[in-house]
Coordinates of C-alpha atoms in Angstrom, one line a residue:
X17 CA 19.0 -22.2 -7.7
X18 CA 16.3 -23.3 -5.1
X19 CA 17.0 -23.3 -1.5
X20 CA 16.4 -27.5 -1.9
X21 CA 18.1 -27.1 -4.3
X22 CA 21.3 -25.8 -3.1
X23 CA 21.0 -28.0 0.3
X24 CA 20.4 -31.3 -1.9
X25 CA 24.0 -30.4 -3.7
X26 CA 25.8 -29.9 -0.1
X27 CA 24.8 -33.1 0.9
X28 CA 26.1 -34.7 -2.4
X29 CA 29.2 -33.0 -2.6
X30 CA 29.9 -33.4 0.9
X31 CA 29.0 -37.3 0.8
X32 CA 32.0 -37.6 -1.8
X33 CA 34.5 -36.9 1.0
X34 CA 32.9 -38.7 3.9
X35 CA 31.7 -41.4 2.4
X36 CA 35.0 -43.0 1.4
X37 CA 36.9 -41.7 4.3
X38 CA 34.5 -43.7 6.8
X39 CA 34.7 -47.0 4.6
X40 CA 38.2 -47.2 4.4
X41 CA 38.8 -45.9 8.4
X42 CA 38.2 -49.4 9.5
X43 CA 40.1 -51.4 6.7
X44 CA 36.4 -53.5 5.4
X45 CA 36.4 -54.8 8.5
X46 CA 32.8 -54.6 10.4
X47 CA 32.7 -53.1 13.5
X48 CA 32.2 -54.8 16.1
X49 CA 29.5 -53.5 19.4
X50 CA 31.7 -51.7 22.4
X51 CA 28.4 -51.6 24.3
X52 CA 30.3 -49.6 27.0
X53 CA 29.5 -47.6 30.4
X54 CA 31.2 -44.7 31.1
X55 CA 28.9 -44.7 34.3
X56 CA 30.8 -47.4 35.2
X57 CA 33.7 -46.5 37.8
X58 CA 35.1 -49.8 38.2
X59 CA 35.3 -50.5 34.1
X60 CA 37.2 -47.2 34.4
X61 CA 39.3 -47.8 36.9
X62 CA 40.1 -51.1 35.4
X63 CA 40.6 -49.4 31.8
X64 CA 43.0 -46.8 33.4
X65 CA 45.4 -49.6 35.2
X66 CA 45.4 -51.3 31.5
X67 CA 46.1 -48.4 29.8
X68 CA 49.0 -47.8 32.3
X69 CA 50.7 -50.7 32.1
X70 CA 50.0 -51.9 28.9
X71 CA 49.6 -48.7 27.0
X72 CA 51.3 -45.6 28.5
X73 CA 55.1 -46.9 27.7
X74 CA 54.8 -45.9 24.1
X75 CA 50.8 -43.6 24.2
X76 CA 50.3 -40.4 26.2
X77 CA 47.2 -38.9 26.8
X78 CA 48.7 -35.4 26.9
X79 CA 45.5 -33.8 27.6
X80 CA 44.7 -35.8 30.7
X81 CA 45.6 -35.2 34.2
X82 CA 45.8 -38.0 37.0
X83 CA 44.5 -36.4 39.5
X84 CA 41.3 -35.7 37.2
X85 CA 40.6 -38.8 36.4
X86 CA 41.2 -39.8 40.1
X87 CA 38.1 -37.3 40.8
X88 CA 35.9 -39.0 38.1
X89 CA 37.3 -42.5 39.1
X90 CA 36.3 -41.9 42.6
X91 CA 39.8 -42.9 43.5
X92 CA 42.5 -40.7 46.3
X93 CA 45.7 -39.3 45.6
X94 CA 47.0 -41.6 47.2
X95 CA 45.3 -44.5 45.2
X96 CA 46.6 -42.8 41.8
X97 CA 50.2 -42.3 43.0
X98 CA 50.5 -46.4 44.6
X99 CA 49.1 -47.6 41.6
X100 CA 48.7 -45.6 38.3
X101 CA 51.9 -43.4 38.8
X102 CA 55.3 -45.5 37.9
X103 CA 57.4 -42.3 36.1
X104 CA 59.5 -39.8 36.6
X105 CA 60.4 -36.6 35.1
X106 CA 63.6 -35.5 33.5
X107 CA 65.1 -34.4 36.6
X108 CA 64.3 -37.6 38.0
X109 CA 62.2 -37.0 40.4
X110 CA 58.8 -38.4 41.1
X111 CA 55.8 -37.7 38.7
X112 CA 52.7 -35.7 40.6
X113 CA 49.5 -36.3 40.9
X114 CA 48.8 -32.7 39.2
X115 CA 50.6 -33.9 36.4
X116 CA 49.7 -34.7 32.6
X117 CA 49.8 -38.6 31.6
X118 CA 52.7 -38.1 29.3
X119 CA 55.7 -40.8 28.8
X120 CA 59.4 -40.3 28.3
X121 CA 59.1 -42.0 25.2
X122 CA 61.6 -40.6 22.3
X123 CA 59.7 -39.7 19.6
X124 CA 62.7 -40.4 17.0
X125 CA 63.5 -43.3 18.2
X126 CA 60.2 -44.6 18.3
X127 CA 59.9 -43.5 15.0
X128 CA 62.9 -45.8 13.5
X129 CA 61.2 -48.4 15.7
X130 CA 58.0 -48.2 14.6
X131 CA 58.4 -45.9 11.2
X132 CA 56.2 -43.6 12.7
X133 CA 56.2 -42.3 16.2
X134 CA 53.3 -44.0 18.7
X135 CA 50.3 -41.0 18.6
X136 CA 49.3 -39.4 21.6
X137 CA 45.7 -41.2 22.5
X138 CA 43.6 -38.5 24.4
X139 CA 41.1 -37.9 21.6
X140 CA 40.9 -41.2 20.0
X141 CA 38.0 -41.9 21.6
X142 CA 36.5 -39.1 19.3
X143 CA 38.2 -39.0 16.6
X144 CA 37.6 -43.2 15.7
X145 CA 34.8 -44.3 18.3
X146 CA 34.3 -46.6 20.9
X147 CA 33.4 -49.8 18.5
X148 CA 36.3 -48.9 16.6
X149 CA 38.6 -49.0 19.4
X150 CA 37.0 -52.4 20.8
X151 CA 37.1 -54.1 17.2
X152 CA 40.9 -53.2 16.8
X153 CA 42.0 -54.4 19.9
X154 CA 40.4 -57.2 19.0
X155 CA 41.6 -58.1 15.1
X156 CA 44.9 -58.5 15.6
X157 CA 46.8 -61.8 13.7
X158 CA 49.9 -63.1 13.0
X159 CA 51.6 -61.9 10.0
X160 CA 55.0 -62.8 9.5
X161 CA 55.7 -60.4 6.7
X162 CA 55.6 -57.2 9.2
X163 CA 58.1 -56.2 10.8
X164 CA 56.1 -57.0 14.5
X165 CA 55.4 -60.0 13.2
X166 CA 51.5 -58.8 13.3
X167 CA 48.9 -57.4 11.5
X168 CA 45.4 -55.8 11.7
X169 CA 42.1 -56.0 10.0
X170 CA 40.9 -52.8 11.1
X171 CA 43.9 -51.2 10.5
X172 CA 45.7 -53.4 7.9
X173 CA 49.9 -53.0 7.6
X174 CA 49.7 -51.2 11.5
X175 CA 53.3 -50.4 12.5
X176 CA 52.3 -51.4 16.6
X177 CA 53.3 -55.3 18.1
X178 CA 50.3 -56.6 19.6
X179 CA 51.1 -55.5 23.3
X180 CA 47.9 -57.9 24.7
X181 CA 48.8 -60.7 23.0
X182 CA 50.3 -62.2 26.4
X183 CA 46.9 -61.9 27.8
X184 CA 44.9 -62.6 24.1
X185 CA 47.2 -64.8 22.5
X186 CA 48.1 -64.7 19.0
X187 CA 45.4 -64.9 16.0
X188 CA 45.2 -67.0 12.9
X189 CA 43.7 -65.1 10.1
X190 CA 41.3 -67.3 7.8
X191 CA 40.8 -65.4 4.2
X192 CA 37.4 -64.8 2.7
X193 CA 36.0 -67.3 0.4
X194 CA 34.0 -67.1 -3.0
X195 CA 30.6 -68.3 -2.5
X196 CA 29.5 -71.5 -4.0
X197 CA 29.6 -69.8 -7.3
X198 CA 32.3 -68.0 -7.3
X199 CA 31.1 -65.0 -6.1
X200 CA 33.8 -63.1 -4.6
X201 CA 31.8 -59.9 -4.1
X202 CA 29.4 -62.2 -1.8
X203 CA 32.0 -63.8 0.3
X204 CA 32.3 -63.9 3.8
X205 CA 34.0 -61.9 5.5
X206 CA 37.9 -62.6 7.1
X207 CA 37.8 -64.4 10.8
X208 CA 40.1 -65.1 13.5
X209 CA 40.7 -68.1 15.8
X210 CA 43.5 -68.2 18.6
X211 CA 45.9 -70.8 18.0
X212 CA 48.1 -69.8 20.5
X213 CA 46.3 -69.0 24.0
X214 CA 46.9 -66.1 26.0
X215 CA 45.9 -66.4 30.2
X216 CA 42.7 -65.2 29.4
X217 CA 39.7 -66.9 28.1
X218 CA 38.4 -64.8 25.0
X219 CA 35.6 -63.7 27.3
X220 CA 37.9 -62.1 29.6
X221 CA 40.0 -60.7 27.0
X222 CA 37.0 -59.1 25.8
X223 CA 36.1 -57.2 29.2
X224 CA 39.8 -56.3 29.3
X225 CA 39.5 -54.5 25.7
X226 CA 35.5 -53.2 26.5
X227 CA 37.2 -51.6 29.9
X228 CA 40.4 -50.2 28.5
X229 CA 37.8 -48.6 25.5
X230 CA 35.7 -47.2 28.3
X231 CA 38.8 -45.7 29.6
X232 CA 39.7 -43.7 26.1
X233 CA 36.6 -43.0 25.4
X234 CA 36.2 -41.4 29.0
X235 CA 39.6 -39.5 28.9
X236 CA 38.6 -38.0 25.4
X237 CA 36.0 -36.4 26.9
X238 CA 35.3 -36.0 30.2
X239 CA 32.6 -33.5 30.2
X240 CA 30.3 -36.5 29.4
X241 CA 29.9 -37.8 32.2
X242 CA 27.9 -34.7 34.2
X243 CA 26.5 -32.8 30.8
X244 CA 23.4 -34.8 30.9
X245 CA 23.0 -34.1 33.8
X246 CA 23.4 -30.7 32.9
X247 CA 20.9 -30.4 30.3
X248 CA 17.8 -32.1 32.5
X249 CA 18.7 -28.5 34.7
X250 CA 18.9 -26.6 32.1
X251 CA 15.6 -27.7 30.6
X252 CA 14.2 -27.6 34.1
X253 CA 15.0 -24.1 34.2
X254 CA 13.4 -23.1 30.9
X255 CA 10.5 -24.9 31.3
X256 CA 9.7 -23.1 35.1
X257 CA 10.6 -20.0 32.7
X258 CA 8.5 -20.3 30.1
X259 CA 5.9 -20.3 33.0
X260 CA 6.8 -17.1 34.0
X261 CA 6.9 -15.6 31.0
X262 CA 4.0 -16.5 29.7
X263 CA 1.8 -14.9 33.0
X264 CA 4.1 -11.8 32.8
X265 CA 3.2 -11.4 28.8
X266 CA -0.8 -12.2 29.9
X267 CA -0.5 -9.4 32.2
X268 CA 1.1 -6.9 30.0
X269 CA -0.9 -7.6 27.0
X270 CA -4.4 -8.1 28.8
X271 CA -5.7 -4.4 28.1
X272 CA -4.9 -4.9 24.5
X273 CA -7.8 -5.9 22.1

C-alpha cells in the first residue's frame, strides 16, 4: 500500500469515531460564539466569584489552587480569603489560601440526588470548549418531566437544576417546525424565550455566562495565558541563532571548494 495511500485510510477510519462523537457532544444544538478573553482579569475575577457561589457547592476544580488563580487574577491573599474562600475542612477549620478548590460535597449522596455524582470541572474547559460551555449555560428550559424540573438542548435529559435560573429566569422551549412542505429535515432549529424573568436582562445574563466560561476555560489551563508569550522568546532566540550559525558554518566551510 502507498504511503497516500495508508494516510488517506487513517483519516477515514479515524473520522468514523470522531465524527459522530462531535455531533452528538452538543445534543443538535448549534453552538453558540463564547468570544471570550482570558486576557481579561476582571471577566476572570468575575467568572471566579460566579463559579464560587453559584458553582462550587456541588463542582470542584480539584486541580486548581486559590492562591494561583489569585496570582493570575491579580488579586491578594487577602482578597481570595474575604471573598472566594467560604469552607472549611473536615476538622473544621478554615480553608487556606494554598489550598485546592474542592467542596465537601458527598459524592453518594449527590449521586441519589442527581443519579450521578456532580463532575469535578477543572478540565472542562478542554475537554468541551469555551462555545460549548457558553451555549449550555445558556439552553436551559423548563421540562416538567425531569426530575429538576429542567432540561437542556445541549445536553438533553441533564441530571443538574438550572442554578442561574434566579438570575436568567426560566426558558420556554419552542419545537422545530416542518418547512412549508413538510420538510422536517429542513426545519428550523428549537429556540428559547424567557417567560419567567430572572434579575438580569438577557444581556447581562449573557456577560454573567461569557465571564464564568472565561473562568473554566482559564482554570483548565493556566499555562495559556504566558505561553505565547513564550514562544515570541523562543522564536526570538532561534532566529538571533540561526544568525550565528550561519557565520560560524561560513567560516568553517570557507576553504572548502
Amino acid at each position: 500500500m502507498k504511503l497516500t495511500q495508508l494516510i488517506s485510510t487513517l483519516v477515514l477510519s479515524a473520522s468514523v469515531f470522531i465524527l459522530p462523537s462531535s455531533v452528538s457532544a452538543n445534543g443538535g444544538a448549534e453552538l453558540q460564539s463564547a468570544n471570550i478573553d482570558i486576557h481579561n482579569q476582571a471577566s476572570l475575577q468575575r467568572g471566579a466569584k460566579y463559579f464560587v457561589n453559584y458553582c462550587q457547592g456541588c463542582h470542584s476544580l480539584k486541580f486548581s489552587r486559590y492562591n494561583r488563580i489569585a496570582l493570575d487574577m491579580g488579586l491578594t491573599n487577602d482578597q481570595v480569603i474575604e471573598n472566594l474562600i467560604f469552607t472549611r475542612d473536615v476538622k473544621g477549620n478554615p480553608t487556606k489560601v494554598g489550598n485546592l478548590m474542592t467542596n465537601a460535597l458527598d459524592k453518594e449522596a449527590a449521586a441519589k440526588w442527581f443519579g450521578a455524582p456532580p463532575p469535578d470541572l477543572s478540565l472542562v474547559g478542554r475537554s468541551r470548549s469555551a462555545d460549548w460551555i457558553y451555549t449550555y449555560l445558556n439552553s436551559f428550559y423548563a421540562d416538567p418531566s425531569r426530575p429538576m424540573g429542567v432540561n437542556n438542548l445541549v445536553f438533553p435529559n441533564v441530571g443538574m437544576p438550572h442554578v442561574l435560573a434566579g438570575l436568567q429566569g426560566l426558558a420556554t422551549l419552542h419545537e422545530a417546525k416542518a418547512d412549508e412542505h413538510g420538510d422536517a429535515h429542513h426545519a428550523a432549529a428549537p429556540t428559547l424565550s424567557i417567560e419567567e424573568p430572572g434579575s438580569l436582562t438577557q444581556t447581562e445574563y449573557k456577560a454573567v455566562t461569557r465571564d464564568l466560561t472565561n473562568f473554566l476555560v482559564y482554570v483548565a489551563e493556566p499555562v495559556q495565558l504566558h505561553r505565547k508569550t513564550y514562544g515570541v522568546w523562543v522564536l526570538l532566540f532561534l532566529g538571533i541563532f540561526f544568525i550565528f550559525a550561519y557565520l560560524l558554518k561560513k567560516e568553517y566551510w570557507k576553504d572548502v571548494h
